[in-house]
mmCIF file of N, CA, C and O in Angstrom:
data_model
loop_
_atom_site.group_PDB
_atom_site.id
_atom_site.type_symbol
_atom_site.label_atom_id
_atom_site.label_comp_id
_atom_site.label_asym_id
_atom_site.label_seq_id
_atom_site.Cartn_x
_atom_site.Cartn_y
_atom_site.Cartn_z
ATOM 1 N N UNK A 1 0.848 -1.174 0.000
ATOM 2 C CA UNK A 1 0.000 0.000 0.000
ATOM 3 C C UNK A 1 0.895 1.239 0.000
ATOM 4 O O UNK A 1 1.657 1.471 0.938
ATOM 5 N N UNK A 2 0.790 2.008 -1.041
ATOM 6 C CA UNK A 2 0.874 3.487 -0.577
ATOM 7 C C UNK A 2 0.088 4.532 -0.171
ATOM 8 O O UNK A 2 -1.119 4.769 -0.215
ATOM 9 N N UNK A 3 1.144 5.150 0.270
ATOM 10 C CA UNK A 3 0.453 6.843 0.880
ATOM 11 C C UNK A 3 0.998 7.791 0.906
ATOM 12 O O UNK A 3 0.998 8.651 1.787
ATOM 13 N N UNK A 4 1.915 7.731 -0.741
ATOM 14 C CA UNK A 4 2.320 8.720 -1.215
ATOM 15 C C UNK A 4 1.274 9.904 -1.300
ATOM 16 O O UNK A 4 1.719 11.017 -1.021
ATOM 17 N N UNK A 5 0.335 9.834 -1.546
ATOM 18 C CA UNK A 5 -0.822 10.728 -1.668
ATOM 19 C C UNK A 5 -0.526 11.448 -0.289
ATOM 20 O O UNK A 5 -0.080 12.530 0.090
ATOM 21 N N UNK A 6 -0.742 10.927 -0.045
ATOM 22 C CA UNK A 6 -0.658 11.647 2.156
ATOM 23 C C UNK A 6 -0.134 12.457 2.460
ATOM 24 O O UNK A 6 -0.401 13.518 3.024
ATOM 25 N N UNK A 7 0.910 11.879 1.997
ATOM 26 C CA UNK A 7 3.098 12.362 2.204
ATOM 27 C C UNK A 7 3.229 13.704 1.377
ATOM 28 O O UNK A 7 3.787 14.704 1.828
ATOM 29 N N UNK A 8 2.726 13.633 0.268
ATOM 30 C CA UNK A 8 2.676 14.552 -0.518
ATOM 31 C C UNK A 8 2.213 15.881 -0.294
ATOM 32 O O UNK A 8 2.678 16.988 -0.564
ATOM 33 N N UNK A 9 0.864 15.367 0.437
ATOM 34 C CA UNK A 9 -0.101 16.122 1.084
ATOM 35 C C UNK A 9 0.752 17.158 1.873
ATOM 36 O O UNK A 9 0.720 18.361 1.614
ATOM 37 N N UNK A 10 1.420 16.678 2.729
ATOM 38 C CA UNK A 10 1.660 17.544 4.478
ATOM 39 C C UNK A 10 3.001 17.159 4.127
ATOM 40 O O UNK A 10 3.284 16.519 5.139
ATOM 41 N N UNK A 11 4.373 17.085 3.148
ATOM 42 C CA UNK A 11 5.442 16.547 3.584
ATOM 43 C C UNK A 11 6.361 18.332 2.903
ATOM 44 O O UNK A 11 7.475 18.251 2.385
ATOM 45 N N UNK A 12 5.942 19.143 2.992
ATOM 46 C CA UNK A 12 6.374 20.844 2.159
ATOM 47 C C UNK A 12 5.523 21.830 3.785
ATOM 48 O O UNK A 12 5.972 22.963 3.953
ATOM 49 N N UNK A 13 4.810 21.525 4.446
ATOM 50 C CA UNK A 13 3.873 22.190 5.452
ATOM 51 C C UNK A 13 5.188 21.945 6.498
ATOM 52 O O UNK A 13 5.792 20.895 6.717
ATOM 53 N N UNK A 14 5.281 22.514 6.735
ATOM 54 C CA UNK A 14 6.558 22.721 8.497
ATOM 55 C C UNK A 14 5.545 22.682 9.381
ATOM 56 O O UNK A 14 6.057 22.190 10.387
ATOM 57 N N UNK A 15 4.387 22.911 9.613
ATOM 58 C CA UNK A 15 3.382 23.078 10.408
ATOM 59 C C UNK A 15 2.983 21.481 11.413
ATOM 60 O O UNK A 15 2.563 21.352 12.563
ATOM 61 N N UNK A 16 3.344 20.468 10.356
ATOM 62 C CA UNK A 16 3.139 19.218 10.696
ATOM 63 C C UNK A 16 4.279 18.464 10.394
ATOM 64 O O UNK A 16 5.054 18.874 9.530
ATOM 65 N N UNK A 17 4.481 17.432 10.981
ATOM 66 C CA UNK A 17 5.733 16.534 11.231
ATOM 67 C C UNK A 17 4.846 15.138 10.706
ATOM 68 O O UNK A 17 3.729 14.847 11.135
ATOM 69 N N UNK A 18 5.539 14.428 9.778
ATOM 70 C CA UNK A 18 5.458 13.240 8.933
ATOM 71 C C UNK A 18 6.320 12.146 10.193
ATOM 72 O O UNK A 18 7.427 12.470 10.623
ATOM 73 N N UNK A 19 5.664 10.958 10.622
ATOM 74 C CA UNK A 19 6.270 10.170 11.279
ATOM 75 C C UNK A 19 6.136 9.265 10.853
ATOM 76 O O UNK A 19 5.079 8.768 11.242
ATOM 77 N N UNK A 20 7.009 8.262 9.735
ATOM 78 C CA UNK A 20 6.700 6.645 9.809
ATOM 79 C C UNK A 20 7.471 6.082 10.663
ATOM 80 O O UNK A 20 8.605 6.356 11.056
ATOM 81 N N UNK A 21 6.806 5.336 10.889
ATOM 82 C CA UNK A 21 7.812 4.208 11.889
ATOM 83 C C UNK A 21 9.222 3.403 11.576
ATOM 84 O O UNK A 21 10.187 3.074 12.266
ATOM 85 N N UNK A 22 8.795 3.229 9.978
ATOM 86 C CA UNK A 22 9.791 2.234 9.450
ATOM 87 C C UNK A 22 10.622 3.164 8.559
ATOM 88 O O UNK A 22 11.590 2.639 8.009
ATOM 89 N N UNK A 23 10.415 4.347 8.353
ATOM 90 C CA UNK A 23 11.553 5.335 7.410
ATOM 91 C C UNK A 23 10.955 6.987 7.702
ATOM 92 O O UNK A 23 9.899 7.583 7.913
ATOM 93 N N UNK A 24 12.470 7.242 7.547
ATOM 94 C CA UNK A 24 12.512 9.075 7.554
ATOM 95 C C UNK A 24 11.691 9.224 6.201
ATOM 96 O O UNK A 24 12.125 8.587 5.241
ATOM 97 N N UNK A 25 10.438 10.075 6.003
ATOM 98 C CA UNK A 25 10.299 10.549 4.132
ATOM 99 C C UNK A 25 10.662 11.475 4.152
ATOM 100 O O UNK A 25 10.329 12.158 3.184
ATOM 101 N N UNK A 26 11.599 12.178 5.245
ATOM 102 C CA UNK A 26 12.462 13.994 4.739
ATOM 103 C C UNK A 26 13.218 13.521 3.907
ATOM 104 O O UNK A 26 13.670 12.377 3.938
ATOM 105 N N UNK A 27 13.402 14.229 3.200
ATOM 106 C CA UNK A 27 15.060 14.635 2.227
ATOM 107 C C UNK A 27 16.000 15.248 3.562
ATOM 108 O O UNK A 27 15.621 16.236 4.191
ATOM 109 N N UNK A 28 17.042 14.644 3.829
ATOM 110 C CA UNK A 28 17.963 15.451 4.287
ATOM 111 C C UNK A 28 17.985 16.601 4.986
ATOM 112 O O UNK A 28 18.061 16.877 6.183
ATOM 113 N N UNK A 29 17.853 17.565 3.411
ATOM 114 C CA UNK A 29 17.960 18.721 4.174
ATOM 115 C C UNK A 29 16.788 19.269 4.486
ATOM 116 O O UNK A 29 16.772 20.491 4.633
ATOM 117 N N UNK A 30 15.636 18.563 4.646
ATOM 118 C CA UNK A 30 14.538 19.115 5.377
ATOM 119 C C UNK A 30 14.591 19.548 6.271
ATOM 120 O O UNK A 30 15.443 19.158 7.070
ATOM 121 N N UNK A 31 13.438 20.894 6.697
ATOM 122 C CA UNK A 31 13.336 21.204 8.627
ATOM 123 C C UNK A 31 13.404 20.548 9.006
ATOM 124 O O UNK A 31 14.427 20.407 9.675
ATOM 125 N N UNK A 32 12.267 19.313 8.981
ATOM 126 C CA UNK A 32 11.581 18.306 9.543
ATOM 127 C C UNK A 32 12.555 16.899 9.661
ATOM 128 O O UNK A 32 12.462 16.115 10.605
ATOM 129 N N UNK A 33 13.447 16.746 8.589
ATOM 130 C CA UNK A 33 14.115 15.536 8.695
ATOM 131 C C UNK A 33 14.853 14.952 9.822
ATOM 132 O O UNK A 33 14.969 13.727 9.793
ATOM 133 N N UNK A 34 15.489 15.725 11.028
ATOM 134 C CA UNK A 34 16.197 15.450 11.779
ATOM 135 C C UNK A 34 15.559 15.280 12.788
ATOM 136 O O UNK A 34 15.981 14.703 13.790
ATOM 137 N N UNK A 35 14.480 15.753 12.650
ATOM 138 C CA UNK A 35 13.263 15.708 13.868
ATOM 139 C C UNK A 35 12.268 13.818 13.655
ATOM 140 O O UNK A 35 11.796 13.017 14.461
ATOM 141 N N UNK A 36 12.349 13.856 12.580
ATOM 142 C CA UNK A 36 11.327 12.560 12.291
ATOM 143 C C UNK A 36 12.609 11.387 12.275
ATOM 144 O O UNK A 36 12.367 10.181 12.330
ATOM 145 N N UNK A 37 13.518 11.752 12.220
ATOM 146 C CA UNK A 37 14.787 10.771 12.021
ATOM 147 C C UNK A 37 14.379 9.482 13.630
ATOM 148 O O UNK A 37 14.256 8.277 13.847
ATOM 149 N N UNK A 38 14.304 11.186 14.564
ATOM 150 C CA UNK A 38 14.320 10.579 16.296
ATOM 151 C C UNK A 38 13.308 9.564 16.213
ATOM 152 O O UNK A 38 13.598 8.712 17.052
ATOM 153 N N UNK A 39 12.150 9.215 15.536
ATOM 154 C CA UNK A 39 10.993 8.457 15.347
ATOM 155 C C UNK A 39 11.304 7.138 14.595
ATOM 156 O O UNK A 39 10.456 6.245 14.593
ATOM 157 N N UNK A 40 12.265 7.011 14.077
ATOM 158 C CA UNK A 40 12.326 5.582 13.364
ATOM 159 C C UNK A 40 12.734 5.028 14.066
ATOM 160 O O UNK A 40 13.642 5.396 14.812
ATOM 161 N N UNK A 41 11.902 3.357 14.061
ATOM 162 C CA UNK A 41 12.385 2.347 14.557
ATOM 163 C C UNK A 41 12.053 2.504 15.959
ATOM 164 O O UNK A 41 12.993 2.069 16.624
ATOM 165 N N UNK A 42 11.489 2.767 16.400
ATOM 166 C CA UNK A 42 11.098 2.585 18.331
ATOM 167 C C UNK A 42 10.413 1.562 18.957
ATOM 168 O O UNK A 42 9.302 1.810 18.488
ATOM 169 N N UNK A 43 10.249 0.653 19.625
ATOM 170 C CA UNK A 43 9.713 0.166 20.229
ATOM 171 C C UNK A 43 7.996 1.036 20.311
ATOM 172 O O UNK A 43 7.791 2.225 20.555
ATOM 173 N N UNK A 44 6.937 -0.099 20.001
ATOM 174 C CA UNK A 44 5.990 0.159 19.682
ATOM 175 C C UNK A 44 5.019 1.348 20.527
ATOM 176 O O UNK A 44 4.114 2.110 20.187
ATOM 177 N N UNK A 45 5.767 1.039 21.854
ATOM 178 C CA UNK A 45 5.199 1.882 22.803
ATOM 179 C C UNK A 45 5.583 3.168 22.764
ATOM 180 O O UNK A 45 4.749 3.996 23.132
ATOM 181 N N UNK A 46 6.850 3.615 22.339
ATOM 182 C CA UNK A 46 6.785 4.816 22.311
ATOM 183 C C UNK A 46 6.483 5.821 21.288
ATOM 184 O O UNK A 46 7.087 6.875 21.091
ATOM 185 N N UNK A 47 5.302 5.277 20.562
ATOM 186 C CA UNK A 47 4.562 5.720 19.699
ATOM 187 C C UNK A 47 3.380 6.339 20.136
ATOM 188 O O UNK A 47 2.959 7.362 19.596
ATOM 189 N N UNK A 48 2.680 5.657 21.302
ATOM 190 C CA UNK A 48 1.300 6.029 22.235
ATOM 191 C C UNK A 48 1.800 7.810 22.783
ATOM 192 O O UNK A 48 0.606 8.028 22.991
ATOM 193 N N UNK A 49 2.260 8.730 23.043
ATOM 194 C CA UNK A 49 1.883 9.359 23.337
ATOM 195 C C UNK A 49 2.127 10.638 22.197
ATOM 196 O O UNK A 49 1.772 11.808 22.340
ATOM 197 N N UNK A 50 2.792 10.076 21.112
ATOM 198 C CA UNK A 50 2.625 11.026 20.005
ATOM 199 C C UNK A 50 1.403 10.096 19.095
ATOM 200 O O UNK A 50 1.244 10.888 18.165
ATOM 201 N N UNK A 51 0.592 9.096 18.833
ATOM 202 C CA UNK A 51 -0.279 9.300 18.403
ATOM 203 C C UNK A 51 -1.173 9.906 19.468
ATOM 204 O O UNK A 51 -2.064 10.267 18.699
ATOM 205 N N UNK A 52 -1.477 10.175 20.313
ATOM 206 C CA UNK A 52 -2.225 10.981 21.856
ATOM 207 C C UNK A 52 -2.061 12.456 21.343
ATOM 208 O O UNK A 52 -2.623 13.397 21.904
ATOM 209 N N UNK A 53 -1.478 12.560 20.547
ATOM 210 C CA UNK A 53 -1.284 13.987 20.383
ATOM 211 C C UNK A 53 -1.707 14.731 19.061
ATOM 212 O O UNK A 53 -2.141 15.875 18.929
ATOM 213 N N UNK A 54 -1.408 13.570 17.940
ATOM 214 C CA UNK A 54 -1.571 13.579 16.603
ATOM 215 C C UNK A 54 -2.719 14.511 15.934
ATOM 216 O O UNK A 54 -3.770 13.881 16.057
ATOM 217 N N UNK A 55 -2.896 15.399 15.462
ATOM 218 C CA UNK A 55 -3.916 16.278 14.996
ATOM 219 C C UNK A 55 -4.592 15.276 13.901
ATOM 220 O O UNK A 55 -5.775 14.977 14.067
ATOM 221 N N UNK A 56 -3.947 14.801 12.897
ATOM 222 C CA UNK A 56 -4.124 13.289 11.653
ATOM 223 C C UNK A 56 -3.137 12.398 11.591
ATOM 224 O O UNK A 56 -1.908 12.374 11.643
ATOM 225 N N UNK A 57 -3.905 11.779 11.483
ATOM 226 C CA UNK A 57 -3.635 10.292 11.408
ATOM 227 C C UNK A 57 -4.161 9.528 10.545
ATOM 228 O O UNK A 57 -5.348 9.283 10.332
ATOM 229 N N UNK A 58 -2.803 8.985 9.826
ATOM 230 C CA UNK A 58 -3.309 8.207 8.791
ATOM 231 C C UNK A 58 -2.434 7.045 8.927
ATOM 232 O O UNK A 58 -1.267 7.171 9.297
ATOM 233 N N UNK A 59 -3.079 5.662 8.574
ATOM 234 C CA UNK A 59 -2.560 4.445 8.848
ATOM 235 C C UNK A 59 -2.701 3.027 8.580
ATOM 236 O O UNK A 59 -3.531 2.429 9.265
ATOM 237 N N UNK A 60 -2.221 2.552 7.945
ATOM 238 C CA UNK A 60 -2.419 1.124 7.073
ATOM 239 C C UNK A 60 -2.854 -0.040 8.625
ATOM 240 O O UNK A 60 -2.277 0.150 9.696
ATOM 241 N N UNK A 61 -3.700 -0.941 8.495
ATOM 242 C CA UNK A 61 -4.313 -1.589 9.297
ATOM 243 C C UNK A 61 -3.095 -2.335 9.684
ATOM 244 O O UNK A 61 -2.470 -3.037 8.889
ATOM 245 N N UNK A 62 -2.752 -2.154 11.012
ATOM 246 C CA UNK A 62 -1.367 -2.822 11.667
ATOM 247 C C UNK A 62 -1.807 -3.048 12.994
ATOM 248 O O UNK A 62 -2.966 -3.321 13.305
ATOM 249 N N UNK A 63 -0.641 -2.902 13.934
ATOM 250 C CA UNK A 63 -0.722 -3.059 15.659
ATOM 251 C C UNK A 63 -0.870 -1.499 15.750
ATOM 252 O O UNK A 63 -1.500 -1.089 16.725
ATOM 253 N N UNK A 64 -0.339 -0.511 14.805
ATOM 254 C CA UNK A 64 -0.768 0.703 14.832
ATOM 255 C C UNK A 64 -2.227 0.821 15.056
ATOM 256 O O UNK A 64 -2.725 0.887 16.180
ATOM 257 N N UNK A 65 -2.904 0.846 13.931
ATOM 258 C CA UNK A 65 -4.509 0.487 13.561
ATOM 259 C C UNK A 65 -5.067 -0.048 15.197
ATOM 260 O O UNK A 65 -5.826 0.653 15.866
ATOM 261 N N UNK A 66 -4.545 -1.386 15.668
ATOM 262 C CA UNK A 66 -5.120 -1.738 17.003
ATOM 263 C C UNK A 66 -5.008 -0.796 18.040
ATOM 264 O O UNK A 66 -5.895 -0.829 18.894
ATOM 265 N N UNK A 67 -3.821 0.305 18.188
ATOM 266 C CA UNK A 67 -4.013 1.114 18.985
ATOM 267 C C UNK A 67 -4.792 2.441 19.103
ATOM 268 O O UNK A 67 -5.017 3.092 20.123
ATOM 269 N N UNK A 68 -5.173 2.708 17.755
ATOM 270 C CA UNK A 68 -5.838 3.833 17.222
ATOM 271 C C UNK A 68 -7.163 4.148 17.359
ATOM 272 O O UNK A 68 -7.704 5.067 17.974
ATOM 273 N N UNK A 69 -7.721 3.027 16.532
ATOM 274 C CA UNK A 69 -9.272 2.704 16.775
ATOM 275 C C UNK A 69 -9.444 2.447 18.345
ATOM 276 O O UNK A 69 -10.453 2.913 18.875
ATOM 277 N N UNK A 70 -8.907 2.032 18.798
ATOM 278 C CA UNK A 70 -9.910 1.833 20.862
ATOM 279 C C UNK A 70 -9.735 3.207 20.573
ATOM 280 O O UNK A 70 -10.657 3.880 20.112
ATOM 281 N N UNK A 71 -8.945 3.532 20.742
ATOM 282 C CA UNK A 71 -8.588 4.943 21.631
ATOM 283 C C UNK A 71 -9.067 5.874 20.987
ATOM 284 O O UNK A 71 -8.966 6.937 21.598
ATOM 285 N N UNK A 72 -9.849 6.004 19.412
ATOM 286 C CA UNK A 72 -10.675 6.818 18.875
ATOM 287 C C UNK A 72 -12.273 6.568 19.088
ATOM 288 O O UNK A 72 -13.173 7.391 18.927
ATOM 289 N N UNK A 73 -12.376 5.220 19.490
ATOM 290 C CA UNK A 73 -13.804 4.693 19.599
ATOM 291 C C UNK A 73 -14.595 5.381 20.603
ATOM 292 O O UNK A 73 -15.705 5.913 20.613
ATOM 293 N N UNK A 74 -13.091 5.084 21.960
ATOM 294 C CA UNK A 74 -13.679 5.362 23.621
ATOM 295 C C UNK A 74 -13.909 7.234 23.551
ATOM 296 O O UNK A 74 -14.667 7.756 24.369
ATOM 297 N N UNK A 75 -13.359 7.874 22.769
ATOM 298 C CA UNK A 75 -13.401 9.381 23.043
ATOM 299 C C UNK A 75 -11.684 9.353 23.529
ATOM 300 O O UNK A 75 -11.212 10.468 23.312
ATOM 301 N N UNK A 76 -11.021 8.744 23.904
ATOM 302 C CA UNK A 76 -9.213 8.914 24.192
ATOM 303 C C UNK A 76 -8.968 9.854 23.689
ATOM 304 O O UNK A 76 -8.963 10.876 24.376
ATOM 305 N N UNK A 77 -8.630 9.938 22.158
ATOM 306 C CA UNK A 77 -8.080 11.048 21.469
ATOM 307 C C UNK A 77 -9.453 11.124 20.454
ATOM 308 O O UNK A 77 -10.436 10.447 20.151
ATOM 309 N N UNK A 78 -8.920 12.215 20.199
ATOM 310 C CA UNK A 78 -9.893 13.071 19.228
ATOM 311 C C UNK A 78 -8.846 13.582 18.148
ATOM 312 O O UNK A 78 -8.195 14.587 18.434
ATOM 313 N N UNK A 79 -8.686 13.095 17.196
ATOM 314 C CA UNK A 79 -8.011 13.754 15.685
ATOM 315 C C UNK A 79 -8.847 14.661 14.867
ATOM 316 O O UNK A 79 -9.957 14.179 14.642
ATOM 317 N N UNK A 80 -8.682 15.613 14.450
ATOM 318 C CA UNK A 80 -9.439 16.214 13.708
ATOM 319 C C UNK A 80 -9.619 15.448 12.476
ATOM 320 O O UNK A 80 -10.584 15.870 11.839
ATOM 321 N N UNK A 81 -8.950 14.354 11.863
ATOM 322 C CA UNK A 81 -8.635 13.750 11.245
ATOM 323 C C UNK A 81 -8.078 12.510 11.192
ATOM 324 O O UNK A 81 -6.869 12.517 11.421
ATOM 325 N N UNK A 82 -8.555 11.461 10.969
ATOM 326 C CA UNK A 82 -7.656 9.752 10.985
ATOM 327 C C UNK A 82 -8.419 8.958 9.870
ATOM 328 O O UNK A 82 -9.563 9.119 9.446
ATOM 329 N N UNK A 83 -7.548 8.143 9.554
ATOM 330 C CA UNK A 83 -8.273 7.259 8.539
ATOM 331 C C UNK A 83 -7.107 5.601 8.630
ATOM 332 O O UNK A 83 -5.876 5.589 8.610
ATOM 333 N N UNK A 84 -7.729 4.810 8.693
ATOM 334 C CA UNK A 84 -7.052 3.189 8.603
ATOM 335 C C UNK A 84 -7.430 2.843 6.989
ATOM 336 O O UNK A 84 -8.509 2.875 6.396
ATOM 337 N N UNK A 85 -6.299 2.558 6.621
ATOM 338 C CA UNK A 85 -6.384 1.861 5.291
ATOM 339 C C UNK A 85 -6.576 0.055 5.615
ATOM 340 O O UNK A 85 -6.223 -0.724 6.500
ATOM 341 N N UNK A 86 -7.078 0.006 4.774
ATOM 342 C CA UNK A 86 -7.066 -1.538 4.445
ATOM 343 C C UNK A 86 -5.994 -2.069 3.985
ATOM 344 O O UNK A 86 -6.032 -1.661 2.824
ATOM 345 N N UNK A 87 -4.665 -2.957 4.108
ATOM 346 C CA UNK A 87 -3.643 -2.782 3.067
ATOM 347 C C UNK A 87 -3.776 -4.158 2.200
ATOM 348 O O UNK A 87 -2.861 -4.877 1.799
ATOM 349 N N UNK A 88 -4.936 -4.286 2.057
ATOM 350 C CA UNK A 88 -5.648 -5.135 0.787
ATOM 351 C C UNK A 88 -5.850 -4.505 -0.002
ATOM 352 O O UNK A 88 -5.232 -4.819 -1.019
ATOM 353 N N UNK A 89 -6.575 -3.528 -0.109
ATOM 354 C CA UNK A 89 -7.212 -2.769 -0.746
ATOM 355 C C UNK A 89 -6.576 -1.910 -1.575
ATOM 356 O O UNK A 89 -7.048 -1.642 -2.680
ATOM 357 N N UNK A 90 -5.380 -1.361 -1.106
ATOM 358 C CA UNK A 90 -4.867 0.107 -1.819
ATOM 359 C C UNK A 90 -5.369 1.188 -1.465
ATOM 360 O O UNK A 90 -6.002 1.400 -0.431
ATOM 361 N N UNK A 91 -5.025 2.162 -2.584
ATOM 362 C CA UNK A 91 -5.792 3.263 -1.808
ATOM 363 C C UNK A 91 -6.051 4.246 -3.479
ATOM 364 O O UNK A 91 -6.661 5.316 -3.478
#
């Protein structure tokens, strides 16, 4: 699945910070690159209090996805924005 679409979206906005788990998408010399660098690769948990914080959220159905949905269902967090992809599906 991609989400180049996404990336594309918010990855030129300084306003918002791009976090994958599994790769930096800054270029280098991005603002943002050295900042999202600190985010790769963490132990799963220390992901919970920056998605807790996340304004959008977007996210291919993972252990991510399992933490997202409770915690959007119960009222936890409130995103102005989230969406779970299917990663059957595409997008």
């Amino acid at each position: 699945i991609s989400l180049v679409r996404i990336i594309n979206k918010y990855i030129t906005d300084e306003t918002y910070l791009i976090i994958c788990a599994n790769k930096n998408v800054y270029e280098s010399c991005s603002y943002n690159a050295s900042i999202a660098e600190a985010y790769v690769n963490l132990p799963i948990r220390d992901y919970i209090d920056i998605i807790k914080k996340a304004v959008i959220i977007h996210v291919v159905n993972s252990c991510f996805s399992c933490i997202i949905y409770p915690l959007v269902i119960s009222g936890k967090i409130s995103p102005e924005e989230w969406t779970i992809y299917d990663r059957n599906e595409g997008i």
